[in-house]
Short mmCIF file of C-alpha atoms in Angstrom, two decimals:
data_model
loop_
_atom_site.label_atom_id
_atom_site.label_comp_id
_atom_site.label_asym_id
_atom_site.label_seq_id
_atom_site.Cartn_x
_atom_site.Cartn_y
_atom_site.Cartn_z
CA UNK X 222 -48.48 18.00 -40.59
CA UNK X 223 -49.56 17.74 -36.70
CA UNK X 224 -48.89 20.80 -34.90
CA UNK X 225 -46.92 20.63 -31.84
CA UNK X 226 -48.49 22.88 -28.81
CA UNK X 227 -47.24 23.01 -25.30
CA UNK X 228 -48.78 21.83 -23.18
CA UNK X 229 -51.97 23.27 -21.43
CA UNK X 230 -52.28 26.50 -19.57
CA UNK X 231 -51.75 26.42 -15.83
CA UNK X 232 -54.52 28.37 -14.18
CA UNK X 233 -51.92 30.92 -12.70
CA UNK X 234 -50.61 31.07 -16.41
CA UNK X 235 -53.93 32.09 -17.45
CA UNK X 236 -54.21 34.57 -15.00
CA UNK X 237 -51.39 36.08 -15.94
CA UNK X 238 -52.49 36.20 -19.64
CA UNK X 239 -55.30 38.01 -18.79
CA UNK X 240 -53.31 40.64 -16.86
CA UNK X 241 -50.92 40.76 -19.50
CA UNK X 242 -53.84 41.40 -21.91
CA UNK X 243 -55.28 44.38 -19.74
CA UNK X 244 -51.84 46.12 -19.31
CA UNK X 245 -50.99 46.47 -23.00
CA UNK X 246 -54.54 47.55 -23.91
CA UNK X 247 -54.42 50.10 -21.26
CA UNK X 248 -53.18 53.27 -22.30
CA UNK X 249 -52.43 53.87 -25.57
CA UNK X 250 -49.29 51.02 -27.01
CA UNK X 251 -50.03 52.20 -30.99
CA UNK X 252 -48.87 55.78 -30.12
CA UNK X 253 -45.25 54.51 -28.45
CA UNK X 254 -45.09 51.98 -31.20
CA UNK X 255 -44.72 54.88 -33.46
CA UNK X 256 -41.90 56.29 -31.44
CA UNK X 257 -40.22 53.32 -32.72
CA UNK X 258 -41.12 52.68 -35.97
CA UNK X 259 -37.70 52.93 -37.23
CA UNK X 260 -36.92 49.07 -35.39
CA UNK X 261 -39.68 47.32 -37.68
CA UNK X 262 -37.81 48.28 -40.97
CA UNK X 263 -34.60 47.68 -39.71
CA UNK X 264 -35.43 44.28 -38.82
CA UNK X 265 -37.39 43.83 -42.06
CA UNK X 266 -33.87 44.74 -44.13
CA UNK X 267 -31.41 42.64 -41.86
CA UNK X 268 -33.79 39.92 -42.73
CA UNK X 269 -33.44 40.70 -46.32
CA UNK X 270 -37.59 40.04 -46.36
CA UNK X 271 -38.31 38.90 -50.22
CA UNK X 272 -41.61 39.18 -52.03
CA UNK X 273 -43.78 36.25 -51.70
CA UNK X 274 -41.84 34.56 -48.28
CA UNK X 275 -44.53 33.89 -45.68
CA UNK X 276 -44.02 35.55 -42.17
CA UNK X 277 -45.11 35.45 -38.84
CA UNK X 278 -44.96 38.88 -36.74
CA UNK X 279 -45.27 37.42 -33.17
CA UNK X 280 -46.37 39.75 -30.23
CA UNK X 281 -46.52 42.13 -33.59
CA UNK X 282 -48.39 44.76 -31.53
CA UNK X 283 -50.28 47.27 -34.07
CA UNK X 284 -47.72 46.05 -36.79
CA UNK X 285 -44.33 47.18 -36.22
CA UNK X 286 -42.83 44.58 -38.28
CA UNK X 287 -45.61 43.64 -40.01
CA UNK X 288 -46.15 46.63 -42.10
CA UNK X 289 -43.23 46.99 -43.40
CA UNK X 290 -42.81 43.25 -44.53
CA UNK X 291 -46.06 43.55 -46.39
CA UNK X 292 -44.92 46.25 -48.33
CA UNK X 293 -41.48 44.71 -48.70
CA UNK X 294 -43.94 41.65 -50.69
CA UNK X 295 -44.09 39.47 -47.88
CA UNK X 296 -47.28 37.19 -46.96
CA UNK X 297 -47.88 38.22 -43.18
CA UNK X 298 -49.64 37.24 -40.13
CA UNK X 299 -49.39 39.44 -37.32
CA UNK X 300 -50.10 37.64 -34.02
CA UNK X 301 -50.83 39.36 -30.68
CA UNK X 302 -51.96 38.51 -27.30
CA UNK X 303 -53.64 41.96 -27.27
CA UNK X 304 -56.94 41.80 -29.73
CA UNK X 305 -57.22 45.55 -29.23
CA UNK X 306 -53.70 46.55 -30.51
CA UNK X 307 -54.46 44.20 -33.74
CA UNK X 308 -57.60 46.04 -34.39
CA UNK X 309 -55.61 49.33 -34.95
CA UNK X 310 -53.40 47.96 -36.85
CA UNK X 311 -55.90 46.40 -39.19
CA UNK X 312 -57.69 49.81 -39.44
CA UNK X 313 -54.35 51.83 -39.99
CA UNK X 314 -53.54 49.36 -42.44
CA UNK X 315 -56.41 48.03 -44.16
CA UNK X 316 -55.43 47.67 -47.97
CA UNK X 317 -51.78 45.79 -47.22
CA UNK X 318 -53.11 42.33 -47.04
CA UNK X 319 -52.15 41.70 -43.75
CA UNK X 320 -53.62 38.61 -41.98
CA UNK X 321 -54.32 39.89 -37.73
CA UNK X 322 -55.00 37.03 -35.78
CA UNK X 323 -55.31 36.92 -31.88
CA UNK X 324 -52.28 34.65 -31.06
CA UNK X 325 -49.83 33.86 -27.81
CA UNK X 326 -46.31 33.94 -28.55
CA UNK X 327 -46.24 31.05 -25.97
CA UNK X 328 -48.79 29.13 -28.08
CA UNK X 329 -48.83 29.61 -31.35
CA UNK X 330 -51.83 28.58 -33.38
CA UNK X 331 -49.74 27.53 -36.46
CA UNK X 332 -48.44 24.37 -38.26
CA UNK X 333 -44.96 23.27 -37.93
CA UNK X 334 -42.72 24.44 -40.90
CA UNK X 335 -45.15 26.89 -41.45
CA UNK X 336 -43.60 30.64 -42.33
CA UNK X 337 -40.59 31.55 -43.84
CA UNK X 338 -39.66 34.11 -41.46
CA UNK X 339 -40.95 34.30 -38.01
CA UNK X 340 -39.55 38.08 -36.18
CA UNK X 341 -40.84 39.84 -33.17
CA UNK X 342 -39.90 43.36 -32.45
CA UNK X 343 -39.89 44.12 -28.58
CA UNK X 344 -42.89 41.77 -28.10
CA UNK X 345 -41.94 38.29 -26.84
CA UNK X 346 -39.60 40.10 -24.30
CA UNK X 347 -42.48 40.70 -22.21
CA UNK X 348 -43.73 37.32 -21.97
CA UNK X 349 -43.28 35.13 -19.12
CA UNK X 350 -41.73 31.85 -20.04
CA UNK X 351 -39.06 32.70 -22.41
CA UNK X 352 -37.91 28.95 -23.33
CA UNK X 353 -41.62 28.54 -24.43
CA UNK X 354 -41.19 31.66 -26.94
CA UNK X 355 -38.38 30.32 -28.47
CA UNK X 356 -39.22 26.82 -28.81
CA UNK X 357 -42.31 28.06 -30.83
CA UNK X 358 -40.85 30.42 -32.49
CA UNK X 359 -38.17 27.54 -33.60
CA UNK X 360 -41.10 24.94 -34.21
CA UNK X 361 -43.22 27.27 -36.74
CA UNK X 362 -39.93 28.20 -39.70
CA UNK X 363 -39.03 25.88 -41.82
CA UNK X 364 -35.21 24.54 -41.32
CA UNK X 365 -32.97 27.18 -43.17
CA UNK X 366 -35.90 29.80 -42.41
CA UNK X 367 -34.57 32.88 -40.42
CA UNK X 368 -35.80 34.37 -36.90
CA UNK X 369 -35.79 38.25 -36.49
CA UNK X 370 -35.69 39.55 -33.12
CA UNK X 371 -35.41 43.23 -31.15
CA UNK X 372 -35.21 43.27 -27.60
CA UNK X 373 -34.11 46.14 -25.32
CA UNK X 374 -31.27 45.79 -23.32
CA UNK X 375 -30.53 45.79 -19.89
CA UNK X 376 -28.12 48.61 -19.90
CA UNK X 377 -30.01 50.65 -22.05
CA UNK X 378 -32.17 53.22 -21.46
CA UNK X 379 -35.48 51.01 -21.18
CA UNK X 380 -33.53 48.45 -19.29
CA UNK X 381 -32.99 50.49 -16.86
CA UNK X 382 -36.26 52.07 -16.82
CA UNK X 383 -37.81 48.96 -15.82
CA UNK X 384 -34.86 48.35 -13.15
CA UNK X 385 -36.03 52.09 -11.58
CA UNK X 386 -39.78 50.85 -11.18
CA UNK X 387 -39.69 47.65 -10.53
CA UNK X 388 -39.81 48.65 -6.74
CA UNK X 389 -43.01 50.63 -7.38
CA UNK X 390 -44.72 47.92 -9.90
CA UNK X 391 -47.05 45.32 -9.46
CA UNK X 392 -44.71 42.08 -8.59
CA UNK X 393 -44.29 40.09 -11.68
CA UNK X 394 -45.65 36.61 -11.33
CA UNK X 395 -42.72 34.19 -9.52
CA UNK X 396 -42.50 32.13 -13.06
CA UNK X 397 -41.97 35.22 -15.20
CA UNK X 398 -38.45 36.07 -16.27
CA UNK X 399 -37.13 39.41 -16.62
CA UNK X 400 -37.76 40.65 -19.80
CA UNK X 401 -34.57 42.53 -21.10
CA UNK X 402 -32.59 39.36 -20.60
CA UNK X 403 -33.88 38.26 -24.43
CA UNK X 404 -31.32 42.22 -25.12
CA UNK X 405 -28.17 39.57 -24.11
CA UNK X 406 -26.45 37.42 -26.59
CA UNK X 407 -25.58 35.14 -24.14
CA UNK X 408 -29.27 34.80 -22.84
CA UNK X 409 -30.68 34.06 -26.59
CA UNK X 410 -28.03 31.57 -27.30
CA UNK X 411 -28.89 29.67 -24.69
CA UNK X 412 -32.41 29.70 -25.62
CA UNK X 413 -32.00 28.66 -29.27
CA UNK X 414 -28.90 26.29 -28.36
CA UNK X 415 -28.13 24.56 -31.83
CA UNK X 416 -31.50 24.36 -33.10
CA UNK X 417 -30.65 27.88 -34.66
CA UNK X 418 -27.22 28.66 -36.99
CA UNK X 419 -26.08 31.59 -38.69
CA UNK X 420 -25.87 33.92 -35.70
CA UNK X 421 -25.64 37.56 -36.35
CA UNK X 422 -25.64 39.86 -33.71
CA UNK X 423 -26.10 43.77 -33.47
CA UNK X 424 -26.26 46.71 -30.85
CA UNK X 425 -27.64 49.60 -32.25
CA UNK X 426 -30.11 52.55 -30.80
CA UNK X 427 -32.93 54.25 -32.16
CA UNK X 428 -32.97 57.64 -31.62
CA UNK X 429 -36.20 59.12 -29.88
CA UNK X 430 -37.44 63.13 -29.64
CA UNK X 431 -38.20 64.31 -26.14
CA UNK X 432 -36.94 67.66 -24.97
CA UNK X 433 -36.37 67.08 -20.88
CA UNK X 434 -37.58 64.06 -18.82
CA UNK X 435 -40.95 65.63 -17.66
CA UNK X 436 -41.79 65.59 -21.40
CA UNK X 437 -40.94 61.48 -21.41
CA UNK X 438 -42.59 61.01 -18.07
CA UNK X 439 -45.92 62.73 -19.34
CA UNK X 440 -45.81 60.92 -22.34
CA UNK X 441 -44.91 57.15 -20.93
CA UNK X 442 -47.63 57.15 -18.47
CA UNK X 443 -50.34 58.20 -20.64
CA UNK X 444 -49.18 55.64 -23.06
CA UNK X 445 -47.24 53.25 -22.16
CA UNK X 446 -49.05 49.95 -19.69
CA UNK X 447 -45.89 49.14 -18.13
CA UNK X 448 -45.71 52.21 -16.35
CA UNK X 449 -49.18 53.80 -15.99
CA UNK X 450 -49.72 51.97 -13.49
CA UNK X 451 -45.85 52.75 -11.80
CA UNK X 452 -47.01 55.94 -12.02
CA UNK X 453 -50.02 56.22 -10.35
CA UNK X 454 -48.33 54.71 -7.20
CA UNK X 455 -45.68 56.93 -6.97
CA UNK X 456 -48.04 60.17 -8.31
CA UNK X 457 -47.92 61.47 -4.60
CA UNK X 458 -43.88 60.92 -4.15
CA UNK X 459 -42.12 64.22 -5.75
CA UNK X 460 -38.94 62.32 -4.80
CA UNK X 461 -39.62 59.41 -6.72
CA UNK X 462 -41.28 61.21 -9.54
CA UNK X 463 -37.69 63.10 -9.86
CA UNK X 464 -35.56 59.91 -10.16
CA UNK X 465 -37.85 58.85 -13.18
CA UNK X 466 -36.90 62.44 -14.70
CA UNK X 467 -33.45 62.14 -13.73
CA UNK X 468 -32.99 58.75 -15.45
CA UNK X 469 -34.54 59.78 -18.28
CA UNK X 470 -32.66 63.45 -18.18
CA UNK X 471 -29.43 61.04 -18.25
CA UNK X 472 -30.11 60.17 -21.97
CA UNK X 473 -31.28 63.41 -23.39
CA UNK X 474 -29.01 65.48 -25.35
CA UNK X 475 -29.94 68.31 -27.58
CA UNK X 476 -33.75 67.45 -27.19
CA UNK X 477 -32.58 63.62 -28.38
CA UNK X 478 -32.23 60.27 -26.58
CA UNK X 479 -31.05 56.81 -28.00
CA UNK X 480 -32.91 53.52 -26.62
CA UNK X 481 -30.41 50.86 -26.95
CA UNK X 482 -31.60 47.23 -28.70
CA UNK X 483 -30.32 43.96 -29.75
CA UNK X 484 -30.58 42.86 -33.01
CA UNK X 485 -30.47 38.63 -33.63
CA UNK X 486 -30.92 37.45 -36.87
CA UNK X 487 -30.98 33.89 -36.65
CA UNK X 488 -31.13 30.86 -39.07
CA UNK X 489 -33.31 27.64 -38.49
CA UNK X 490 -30.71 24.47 -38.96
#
């Protein structure tokens, strides 16, 4: 079958591949990833994942989804921008027969029809073009295939995280959109339109341990790229140091806080 591909790359889109690249290697992603482990094998159960279906974890990350749908008996490719992250996850998980292959979620290097199951787990959120990401995420699952997705929400905690430091950030690129729009029902509707059927929708949180918001702040910008870099502009401003804390403060209770996601389980017509 002849594979479909967009078509190809803009310089300024490579540019901001390579950026995009750099950010999530800096740092250390695998270590927040296991904050919110919890998301891949929730996503792996709504899909109902069954041994032998062939899936495709896209922006997969060290393997969020993707370990858990191996053990669950799935066939899996996990497909990052981010060569680095896959690496970890291949040496974390080296007996589970997962394939890791260097892969844009805007591009995907795969047939048409090709997988079963296609999810990503707060990974095509963060790229640019979001139409792109869905089209290929429609154009590689066979019709009545399904689509897992988890994306933070706006209102959520990490929603609004990025809303606090996005006047302290690097500028996104003027072609990127804002990430936590794929947390909206409305927003993935209207990317899918009636290519996809079967909608199920669900809010939910996954609860995460840090004691006070110094504790998150220490931790996020040692680990996390989106906001090292946030954080080294604003590493001489006390006062905007202390709005980071007080956000993050604003979701702590008992030593607890609760991230707030979408959940879209979707079915290929």
């Amino acid at each position: 079958m002849t594979t479909i591909h967009p078509p190809s790359l803009e310089p300024a889109d490579i540019e901001i591949k390579a950026k995009h690249r750099k950010l999530w290697a800096s740092g250390d992603y695998p270590a927040v990833a296991d904050l919110i482990a919890p998301l891949g094998r929730r996503l792996v159960h709504a899909l109902d994942i069954r041994s032998g279906e062939k899936l495709l974890d896209v922006a997969a990350g060290d393997g969020n989804v993707a370990v858990p749908a191996a053990r669950a008996g799935a066939h899996v490719v996990a497909g990052d921008l981010t060569p680095e992250l896959l690496r970890v996850g291949e040496s974390r998980h080296p007996d589970l027969g997962i394939t890791w292959r260097t892969a844009d979620a805007e591009d995907l290097p795969f047939e048409n029809d090709d997988f079963d199951v296609a999810t990503s787990c707060v990974g095509v959120m963060f790229a640019p073009h979001h139409q792109k990401c869905a089209d290929e995420l429609v154009r590689i699952v066979h019709p009545g295939g399904r689509i897992g997705l988890i994306n933070w929400t706006p209102t959520g905690f990490i929603g609004e995280l990025f809303g606090v430091m996005k006047p302290y950030a690097p500028p996104p690129p003027p072609v990127a959109q804002p990430g936590p729009l794929w947390g909206t029902e409305d927003h993935v509707r209207s990317l899918f339109g009636g290519r996809v059927t079967d909608h199920e929708f669900t809010t939910a949180t996954v609860e995460i341990a840090f004691a006070t918001g110094a504790a998150f702040r220490e931790s996020f910008k040692a680990h996390y790229g989106p906001t090292i870099v946030t954080f080294c502009n604003i590493a001489d401003d006390p006062a905007r140091v202390a709005e980071l804390d007080a956000l993050a403060e604003k979701y702590i209770t008992d030593g607890r806080m609760e991230w707030e996601y979408l959940q879209a389980v979707l079915t290929v017509a």
